[in-house]
PDB file of C-alpha atoms in Angstrom:
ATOM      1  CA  UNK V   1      -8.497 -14.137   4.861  1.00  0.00           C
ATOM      2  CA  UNK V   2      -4.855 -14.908   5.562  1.00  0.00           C
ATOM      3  CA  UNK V   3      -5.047 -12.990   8.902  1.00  0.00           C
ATOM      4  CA  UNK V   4      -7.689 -15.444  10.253  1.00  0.00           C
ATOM      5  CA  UNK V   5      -5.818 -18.356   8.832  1.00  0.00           C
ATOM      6  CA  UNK V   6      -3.191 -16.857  11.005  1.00  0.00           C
ATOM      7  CA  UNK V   7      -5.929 -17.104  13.778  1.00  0.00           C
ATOM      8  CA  UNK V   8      -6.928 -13.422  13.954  1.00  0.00           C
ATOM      9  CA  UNK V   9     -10.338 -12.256  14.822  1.00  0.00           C
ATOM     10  CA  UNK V  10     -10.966 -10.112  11.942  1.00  0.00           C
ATOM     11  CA  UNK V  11     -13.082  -6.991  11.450  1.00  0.00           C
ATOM     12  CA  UNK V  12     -13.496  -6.287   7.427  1.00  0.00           C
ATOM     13  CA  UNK V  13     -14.550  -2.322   7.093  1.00  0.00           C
ATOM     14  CA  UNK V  14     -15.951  -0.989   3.896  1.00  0.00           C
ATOM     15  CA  UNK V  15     -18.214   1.598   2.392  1.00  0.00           C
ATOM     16  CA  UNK V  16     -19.604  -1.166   0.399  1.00  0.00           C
ATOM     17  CA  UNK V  17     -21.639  -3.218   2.555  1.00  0.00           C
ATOM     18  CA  UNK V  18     -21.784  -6.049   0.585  1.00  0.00           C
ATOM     19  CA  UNK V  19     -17.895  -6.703  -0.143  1.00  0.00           C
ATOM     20  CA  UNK V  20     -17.643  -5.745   4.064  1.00  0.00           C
ATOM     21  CA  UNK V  21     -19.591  -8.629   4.595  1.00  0.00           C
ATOM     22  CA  UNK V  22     -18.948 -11.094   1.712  1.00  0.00           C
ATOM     23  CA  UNK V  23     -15.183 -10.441   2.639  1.00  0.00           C
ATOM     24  CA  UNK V  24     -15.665 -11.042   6.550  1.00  0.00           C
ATOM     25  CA  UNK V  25     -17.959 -14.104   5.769  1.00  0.00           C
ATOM     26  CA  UNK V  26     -14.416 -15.209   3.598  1.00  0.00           C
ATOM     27  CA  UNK V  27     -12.199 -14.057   6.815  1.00  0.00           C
ATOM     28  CA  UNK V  28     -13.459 -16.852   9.452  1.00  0.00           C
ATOM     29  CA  UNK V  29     -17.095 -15.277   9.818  1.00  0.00           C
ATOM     30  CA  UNK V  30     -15.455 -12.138  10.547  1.00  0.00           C
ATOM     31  CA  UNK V  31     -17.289  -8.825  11.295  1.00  0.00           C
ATOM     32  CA  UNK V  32     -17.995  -6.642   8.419  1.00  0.00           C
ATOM     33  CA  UNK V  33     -18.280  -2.816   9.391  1.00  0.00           C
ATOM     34  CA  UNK V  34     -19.680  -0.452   7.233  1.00  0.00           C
ATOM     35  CA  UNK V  35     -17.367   2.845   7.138  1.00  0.00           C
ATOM     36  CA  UNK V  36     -16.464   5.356   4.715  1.00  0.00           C
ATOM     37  CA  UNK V  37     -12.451   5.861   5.933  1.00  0.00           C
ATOM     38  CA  UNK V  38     -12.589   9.060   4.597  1.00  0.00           C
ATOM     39  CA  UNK V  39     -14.905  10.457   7.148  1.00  0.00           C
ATOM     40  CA  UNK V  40     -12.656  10.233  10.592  1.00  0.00           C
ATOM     41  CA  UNK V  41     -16.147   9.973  12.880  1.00  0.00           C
ATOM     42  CA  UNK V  42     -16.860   6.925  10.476  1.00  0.00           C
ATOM     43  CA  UNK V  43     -13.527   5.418  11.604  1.00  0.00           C
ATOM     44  CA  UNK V  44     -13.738   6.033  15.197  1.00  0.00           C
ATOM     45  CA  UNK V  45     -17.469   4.530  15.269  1.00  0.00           C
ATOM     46  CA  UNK V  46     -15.956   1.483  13.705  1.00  0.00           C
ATOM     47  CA  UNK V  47     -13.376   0.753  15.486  1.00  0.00           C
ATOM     48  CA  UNK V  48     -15.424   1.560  18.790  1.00  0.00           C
ATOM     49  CA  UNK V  49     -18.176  -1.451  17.308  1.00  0.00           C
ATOM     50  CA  UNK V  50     -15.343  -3.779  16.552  1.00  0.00           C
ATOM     51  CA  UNK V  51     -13.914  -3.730  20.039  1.00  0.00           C
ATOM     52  CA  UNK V  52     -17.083  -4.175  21.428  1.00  0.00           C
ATOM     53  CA  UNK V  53     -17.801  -7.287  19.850  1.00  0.00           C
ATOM     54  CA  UNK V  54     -14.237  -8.713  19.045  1.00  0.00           C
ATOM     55  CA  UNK V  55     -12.152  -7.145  22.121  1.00  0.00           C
ATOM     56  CA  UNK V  56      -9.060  -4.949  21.794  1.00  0.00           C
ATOM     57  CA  UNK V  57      -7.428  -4.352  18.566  1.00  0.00           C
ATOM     58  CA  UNK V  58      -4.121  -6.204  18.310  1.00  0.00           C
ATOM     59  CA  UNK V  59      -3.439  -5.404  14.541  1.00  0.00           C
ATOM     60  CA  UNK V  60      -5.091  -2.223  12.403  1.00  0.00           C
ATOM     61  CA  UNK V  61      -4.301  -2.552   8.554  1.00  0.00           C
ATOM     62  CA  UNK V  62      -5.039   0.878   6.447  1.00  0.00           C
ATOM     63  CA  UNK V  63      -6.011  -1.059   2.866  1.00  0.00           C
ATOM     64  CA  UNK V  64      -8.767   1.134   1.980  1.00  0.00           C
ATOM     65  CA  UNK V  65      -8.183   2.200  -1.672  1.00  0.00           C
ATOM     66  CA  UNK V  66     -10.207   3.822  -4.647  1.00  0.00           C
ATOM     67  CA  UNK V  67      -8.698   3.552  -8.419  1.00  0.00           C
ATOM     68  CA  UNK V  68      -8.679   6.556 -10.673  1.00  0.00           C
ATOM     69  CA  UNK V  69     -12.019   6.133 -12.528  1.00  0.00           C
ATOM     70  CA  UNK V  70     -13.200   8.899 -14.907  1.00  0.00           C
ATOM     71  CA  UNK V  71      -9.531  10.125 -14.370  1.00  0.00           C
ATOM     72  CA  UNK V  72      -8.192   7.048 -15.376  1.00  0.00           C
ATOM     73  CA  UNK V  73     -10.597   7.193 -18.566  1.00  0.00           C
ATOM     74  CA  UNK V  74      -9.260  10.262 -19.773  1.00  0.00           C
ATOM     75  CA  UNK V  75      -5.548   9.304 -19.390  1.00  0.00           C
ATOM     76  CA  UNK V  76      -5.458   5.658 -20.905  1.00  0.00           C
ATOM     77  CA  UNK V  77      -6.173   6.688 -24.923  1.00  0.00           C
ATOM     78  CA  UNK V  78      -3.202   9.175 -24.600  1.00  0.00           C
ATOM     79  CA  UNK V  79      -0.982   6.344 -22.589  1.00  0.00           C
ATOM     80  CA  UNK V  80      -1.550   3.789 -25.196  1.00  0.00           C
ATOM     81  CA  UNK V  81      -1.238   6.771 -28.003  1.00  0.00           C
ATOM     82  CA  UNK V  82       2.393   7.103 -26.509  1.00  0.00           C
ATOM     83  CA  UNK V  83       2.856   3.115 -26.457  1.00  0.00           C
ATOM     84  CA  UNK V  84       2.328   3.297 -29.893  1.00  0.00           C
ATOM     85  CA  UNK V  85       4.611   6.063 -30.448  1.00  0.00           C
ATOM     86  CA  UNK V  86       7.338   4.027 -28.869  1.00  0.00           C
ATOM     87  CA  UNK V  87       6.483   0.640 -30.534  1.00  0.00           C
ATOM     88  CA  UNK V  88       6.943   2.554 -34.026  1.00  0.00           C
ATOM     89  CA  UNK V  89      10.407   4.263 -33.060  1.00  0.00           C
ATOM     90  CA  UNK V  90       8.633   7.659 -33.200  1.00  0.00           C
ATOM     91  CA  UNK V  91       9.036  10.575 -31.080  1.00  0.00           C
ATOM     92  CA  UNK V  92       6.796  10.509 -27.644  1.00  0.00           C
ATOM     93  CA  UNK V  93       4.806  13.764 -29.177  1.00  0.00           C
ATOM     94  CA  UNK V  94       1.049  13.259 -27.370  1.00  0.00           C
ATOM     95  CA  UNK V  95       0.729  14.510 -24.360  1.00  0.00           C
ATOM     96  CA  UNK V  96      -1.067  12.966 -20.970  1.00  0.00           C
ATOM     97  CA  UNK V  97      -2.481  16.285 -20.331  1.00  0.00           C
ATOM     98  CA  UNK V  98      -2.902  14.123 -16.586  1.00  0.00           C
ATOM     99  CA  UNK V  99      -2.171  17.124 -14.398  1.00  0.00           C
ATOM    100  CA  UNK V 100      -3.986  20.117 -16.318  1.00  0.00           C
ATOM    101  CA  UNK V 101      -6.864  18.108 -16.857  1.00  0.00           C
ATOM    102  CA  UNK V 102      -7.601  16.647 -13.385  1.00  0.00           C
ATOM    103  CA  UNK V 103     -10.001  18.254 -11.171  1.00  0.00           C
ATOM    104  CA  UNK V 104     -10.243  19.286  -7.894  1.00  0.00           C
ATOM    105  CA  UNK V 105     -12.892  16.960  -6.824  1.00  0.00           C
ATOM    106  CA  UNK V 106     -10.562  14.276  -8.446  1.00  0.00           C
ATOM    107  CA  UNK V 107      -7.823  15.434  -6.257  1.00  0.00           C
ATOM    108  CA  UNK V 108      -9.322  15.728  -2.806  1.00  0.00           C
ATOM    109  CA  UNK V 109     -11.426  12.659  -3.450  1.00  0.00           C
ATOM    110  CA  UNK V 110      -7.934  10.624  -3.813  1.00  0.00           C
ATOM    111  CA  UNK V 111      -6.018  12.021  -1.328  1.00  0.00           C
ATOM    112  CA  UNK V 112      -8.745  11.897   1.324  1.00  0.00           C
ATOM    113  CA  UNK V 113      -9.702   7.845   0.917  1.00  0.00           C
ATOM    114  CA  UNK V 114      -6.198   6.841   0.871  1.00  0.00           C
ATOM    115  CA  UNK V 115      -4.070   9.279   2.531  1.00  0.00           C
ATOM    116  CA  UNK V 116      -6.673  10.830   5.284  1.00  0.00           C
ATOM    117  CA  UNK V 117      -8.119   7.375   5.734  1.00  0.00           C
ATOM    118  CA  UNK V 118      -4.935   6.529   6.436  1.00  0.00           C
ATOM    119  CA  UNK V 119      -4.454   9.145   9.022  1.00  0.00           C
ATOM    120  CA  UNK V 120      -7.953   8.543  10.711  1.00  0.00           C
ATOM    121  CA  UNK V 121      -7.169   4.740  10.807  1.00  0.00           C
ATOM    122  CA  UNK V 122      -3.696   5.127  12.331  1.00  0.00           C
ATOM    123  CA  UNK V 123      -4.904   7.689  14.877  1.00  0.00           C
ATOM    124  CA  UNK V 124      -8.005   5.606  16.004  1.00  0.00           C
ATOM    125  CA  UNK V 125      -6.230   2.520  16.571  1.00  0.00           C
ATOM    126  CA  UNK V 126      -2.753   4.564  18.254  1.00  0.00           C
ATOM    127  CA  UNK V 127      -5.242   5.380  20.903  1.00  0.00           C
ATOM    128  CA  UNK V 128      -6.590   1.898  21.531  1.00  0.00           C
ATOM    129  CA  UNK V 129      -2.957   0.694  21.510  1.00  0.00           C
ATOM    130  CA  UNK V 130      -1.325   2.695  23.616  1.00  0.00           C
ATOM    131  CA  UNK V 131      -3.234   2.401  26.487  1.00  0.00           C
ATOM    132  CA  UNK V 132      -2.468  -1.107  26.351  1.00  0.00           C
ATOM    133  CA  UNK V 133       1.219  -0.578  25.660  1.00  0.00           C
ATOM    134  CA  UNK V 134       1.578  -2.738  22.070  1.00  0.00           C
ATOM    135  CA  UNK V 135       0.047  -2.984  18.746  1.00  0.00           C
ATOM    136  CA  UNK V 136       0.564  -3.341  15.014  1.00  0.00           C
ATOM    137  CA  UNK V 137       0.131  -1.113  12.004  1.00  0.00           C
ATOM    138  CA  UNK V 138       0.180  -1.702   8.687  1.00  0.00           C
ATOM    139  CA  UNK V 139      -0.386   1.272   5.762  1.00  0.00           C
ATOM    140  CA  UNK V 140      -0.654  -0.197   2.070  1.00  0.00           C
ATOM    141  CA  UNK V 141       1.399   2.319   0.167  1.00  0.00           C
ATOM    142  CA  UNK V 142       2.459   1.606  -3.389  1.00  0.00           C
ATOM    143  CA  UNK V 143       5.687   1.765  -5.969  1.00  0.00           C
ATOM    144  CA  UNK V 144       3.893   4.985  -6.783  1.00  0.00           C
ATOM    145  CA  UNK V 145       4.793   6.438  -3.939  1.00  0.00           C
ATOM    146  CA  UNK V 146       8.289   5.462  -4.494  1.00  0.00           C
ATOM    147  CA  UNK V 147       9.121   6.668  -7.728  1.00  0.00           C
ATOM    148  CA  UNK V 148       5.580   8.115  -8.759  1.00  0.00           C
ATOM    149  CA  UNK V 149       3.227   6.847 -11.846  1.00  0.00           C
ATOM    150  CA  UNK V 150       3.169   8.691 -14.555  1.00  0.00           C
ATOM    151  CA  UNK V 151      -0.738  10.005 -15.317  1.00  0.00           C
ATOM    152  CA  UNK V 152      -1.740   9.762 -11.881  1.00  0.00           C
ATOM    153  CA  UNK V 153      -0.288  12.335  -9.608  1.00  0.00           C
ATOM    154  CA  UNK V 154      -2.871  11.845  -7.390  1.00  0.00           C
ATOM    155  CA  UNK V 155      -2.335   8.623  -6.689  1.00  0.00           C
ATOM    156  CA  UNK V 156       1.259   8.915  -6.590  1.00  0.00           C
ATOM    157  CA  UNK V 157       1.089  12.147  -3.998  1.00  0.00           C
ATOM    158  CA  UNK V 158      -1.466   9.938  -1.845  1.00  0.00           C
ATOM    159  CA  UNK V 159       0.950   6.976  -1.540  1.00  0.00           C
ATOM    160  CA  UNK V 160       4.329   9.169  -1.232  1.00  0.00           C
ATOM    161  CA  UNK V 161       2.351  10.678   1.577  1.00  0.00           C
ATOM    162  CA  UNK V 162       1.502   7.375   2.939  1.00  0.00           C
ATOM    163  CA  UNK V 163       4.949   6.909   3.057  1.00  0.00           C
ATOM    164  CA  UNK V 164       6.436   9.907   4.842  1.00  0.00           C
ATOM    165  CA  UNK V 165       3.651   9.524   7.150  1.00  0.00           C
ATOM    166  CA  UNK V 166       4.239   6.088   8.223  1.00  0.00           C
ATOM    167  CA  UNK V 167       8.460   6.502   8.726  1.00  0.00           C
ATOM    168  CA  UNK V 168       7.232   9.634  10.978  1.00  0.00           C
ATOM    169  CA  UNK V 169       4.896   8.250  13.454  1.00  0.00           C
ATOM    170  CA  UNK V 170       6.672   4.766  13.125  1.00  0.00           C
ATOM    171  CA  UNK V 171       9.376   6.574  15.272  1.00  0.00           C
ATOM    172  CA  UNK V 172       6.831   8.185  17.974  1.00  0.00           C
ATOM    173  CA  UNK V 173       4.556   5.036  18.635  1.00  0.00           C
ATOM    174  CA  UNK V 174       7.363   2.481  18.752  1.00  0.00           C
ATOM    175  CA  UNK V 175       8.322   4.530  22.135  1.00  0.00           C
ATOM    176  CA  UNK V 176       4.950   3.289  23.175  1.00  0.00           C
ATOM    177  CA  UNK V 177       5.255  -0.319  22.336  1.00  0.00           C
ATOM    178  CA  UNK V 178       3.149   0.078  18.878  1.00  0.00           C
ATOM    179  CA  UNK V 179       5.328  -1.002  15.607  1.00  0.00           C
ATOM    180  CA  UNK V 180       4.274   0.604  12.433  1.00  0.00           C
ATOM    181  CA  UNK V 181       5.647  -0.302   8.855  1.00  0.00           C
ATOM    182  CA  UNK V 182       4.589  -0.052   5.117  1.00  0.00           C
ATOM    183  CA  UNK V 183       3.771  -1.991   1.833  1.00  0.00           C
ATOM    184  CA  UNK V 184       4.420  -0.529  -1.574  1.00  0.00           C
ATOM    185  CA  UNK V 185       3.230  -3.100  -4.043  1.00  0.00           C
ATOM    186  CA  UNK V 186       4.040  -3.182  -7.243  1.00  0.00           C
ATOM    187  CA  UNK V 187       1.026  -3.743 -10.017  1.00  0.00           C
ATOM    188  CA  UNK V 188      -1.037  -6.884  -8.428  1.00  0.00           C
ATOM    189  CA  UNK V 189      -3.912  -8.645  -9.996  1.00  0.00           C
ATOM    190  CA  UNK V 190      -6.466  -7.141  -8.328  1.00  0.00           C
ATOM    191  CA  UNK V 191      -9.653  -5.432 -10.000  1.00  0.00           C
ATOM    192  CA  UNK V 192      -7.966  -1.769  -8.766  1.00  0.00           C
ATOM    193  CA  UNK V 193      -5.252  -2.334 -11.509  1.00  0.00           C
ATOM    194  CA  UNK V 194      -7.408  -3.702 -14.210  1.00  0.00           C
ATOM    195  CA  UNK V 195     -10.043  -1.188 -13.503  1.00  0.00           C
ATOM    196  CA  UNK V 196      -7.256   1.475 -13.932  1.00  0.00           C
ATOM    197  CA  UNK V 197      -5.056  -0.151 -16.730  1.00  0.00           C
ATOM    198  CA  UNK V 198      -6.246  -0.951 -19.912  1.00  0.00           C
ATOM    199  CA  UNK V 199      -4.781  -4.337 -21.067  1.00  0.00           C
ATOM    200  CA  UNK V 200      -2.593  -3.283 -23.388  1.00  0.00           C
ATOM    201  CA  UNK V 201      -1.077  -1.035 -20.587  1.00  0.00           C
ATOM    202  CA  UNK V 202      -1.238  -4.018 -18.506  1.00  0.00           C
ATOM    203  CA  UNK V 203       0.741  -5.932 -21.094  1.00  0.00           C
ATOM    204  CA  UNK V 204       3.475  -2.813 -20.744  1.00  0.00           C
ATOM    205  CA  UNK V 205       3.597  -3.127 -17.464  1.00  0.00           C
ATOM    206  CA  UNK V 206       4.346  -7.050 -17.043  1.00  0.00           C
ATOM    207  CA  UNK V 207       6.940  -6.551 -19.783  1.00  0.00           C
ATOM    208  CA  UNK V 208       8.881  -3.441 -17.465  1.00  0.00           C
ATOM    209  CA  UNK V 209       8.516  -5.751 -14.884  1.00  0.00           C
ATOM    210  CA  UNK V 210      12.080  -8.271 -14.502  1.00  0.00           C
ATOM    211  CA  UNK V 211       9.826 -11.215 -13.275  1.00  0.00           C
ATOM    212  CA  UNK V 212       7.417 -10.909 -16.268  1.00  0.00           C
ATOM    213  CA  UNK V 213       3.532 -10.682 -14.759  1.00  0.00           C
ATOM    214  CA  UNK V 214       1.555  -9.062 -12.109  1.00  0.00           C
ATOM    215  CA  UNK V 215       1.830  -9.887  -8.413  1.00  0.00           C
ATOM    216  CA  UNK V 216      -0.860 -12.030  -7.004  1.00  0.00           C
ATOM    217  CA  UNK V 217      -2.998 -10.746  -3.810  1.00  0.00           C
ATOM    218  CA  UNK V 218      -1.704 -13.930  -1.779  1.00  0.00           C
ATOM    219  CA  UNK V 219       1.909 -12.460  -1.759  1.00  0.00           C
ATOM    220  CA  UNK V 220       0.957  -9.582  -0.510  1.00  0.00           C
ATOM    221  CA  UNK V 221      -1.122 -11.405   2.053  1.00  0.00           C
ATOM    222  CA  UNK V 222       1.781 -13.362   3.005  1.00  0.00           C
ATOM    223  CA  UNK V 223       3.480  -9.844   3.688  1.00  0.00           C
ATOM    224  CA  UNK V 224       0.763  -8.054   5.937  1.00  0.00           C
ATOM    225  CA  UNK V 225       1.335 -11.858   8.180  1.00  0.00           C
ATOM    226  CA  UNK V 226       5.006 -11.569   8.418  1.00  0.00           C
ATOM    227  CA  UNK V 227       4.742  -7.544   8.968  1.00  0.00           C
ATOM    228  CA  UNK V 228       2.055  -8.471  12.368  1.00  0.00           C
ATOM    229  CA  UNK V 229       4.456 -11.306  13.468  1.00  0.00           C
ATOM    230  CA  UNK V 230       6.744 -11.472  15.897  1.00  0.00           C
ATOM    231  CA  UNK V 231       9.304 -12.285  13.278  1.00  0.00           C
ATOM    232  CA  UNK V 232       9.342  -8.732  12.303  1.00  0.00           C
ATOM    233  CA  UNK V 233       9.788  -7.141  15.732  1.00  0.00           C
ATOM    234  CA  UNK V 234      12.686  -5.091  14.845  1.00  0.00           C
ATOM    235  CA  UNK V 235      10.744  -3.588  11.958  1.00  0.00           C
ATOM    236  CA  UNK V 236       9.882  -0.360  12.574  1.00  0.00           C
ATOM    237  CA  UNK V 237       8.620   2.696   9.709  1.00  0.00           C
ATOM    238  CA  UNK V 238      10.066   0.233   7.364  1.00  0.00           C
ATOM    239  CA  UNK V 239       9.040   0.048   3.699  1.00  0.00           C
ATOM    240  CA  UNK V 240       8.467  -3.259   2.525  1.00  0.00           C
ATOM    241  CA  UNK V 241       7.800  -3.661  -1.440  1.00  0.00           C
ATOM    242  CA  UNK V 242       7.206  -6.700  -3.493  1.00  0.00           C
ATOM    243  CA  UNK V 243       6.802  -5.541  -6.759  1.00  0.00           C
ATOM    244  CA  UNK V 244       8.511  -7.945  -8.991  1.00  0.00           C
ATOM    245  CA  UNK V 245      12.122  -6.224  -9.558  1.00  0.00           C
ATOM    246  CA  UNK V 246       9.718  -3.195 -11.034  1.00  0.00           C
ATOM    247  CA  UNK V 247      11.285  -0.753  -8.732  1.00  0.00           C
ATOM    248  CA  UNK V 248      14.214  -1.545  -6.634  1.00  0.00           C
ATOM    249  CA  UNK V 249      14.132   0.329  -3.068  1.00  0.00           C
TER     250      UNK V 249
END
């Protein structure tokens, strides 16, 4: 939405068909595209349909994301177990049991939406770009990827990965005119967090965080704009994170 404010044609891909095109309907009738970013034929279909109807691609943002789910489940009793701890000046004695427990499928299924999506997305539009000689590229990492989230190693290794990824081919595709750069957002309001955090793990988090609530979607709307601007031309593989004074980079 705030890229066609900015007065972007947008292209909104999705898995979920509906949110792809209740989302591009939001985005200045944009065009919704159903892909699964996961699958890297998906992503090259996609972005071969978007060109075709909207032109070139200018700017490619990799925002795909999937929360934790049953993992998430099976972590948040023992979380709030150890908030309680805390809150009665005991000993931390339960245990997450996060990385014993988790299961491959959980594992892959992570790491492939938001770290191979990530790969297929950057790749797919790199090609587009380069022939053209410019370009913009924006990966949505996370403070988890900074300094990693305890209970969700997944999650964490996915964004981390992001991360390296992003400072690495930042430095090759500048050479050919493309800039690429990174967002590591603290917790937002956004139905990923509260479908991951309980709310009395929500309430721990706004209380570690300096400024004292969540982030709100708009400011990291008003991020992705400056990142595709011209006012961040000397930004390149740079890690941009508005998190609140949660993590300090």
């Amino acid at each position: 939405m705030r890229l066609a404010e900015d007065g972007a044609r947008v292209a909104v891909i999705d898995v979920d068909v509906n949110a792809a095109a209740l989302t591009a309907k939001l985005a200045g009738e944009g065009l919704p595209v159903v892909a699964d970013v996961s699958d890297s034929s998906q992503v090259d279909a996609a972005l071969e349909r978007l060109e075709a109807e909207l032109g070139p691609v200018d700017v490619w943002i990799n925002n795909a994301g999937i929360s934790g789910g049953a993992h998430s489940e099976r972590v948040n009793p023992r979380a709030e177990q150890q908030l309680a701890e805390v809150a009665a000046g005991e000993v931390v004695t339960t245990a997450l049991e996060a990385t014993v427990r988790m299961s491959d499928e959980d594992w892959r299924t992570m790491l492939s939406v938001h770290l191979d999506g990530t790969f297929y997305g950057t790749r797919a539009a790199a090609r587009s770009m380069a022939a053209r000689g410019g370009g913009v590229i924006v990966n949505m990492a996370s403070i988890c990827g900074i300094e990693g989230c305890t209970g969700h190693p997944h999650y964490s290794a996915a964004k981390g990965g992001i991360l390296a990824f992003t400072r690495t081919v930042a430095k090759e595709l500048i050479q050919q005119g493309i800039r690429v750069n990174a967002i590591a957002p603290g917790f937002i309001d956004t139905q990923l967090v509260s479908g991951s955090l309980t709310e009395p793990l929500i309430g721990a988090v706004k209380m570690g965080t300096p400024q004292g609530r969540l982030g709100r979607p708009q400011e990291i709307a008003a991020t992705i704009s400056f990142l595709c601007s011209e006012e961040a031309s000397f930004f390149v593989g740079e890690t941009v994170s508005p998190n609140g004074g949660y993590v300090t980079v």
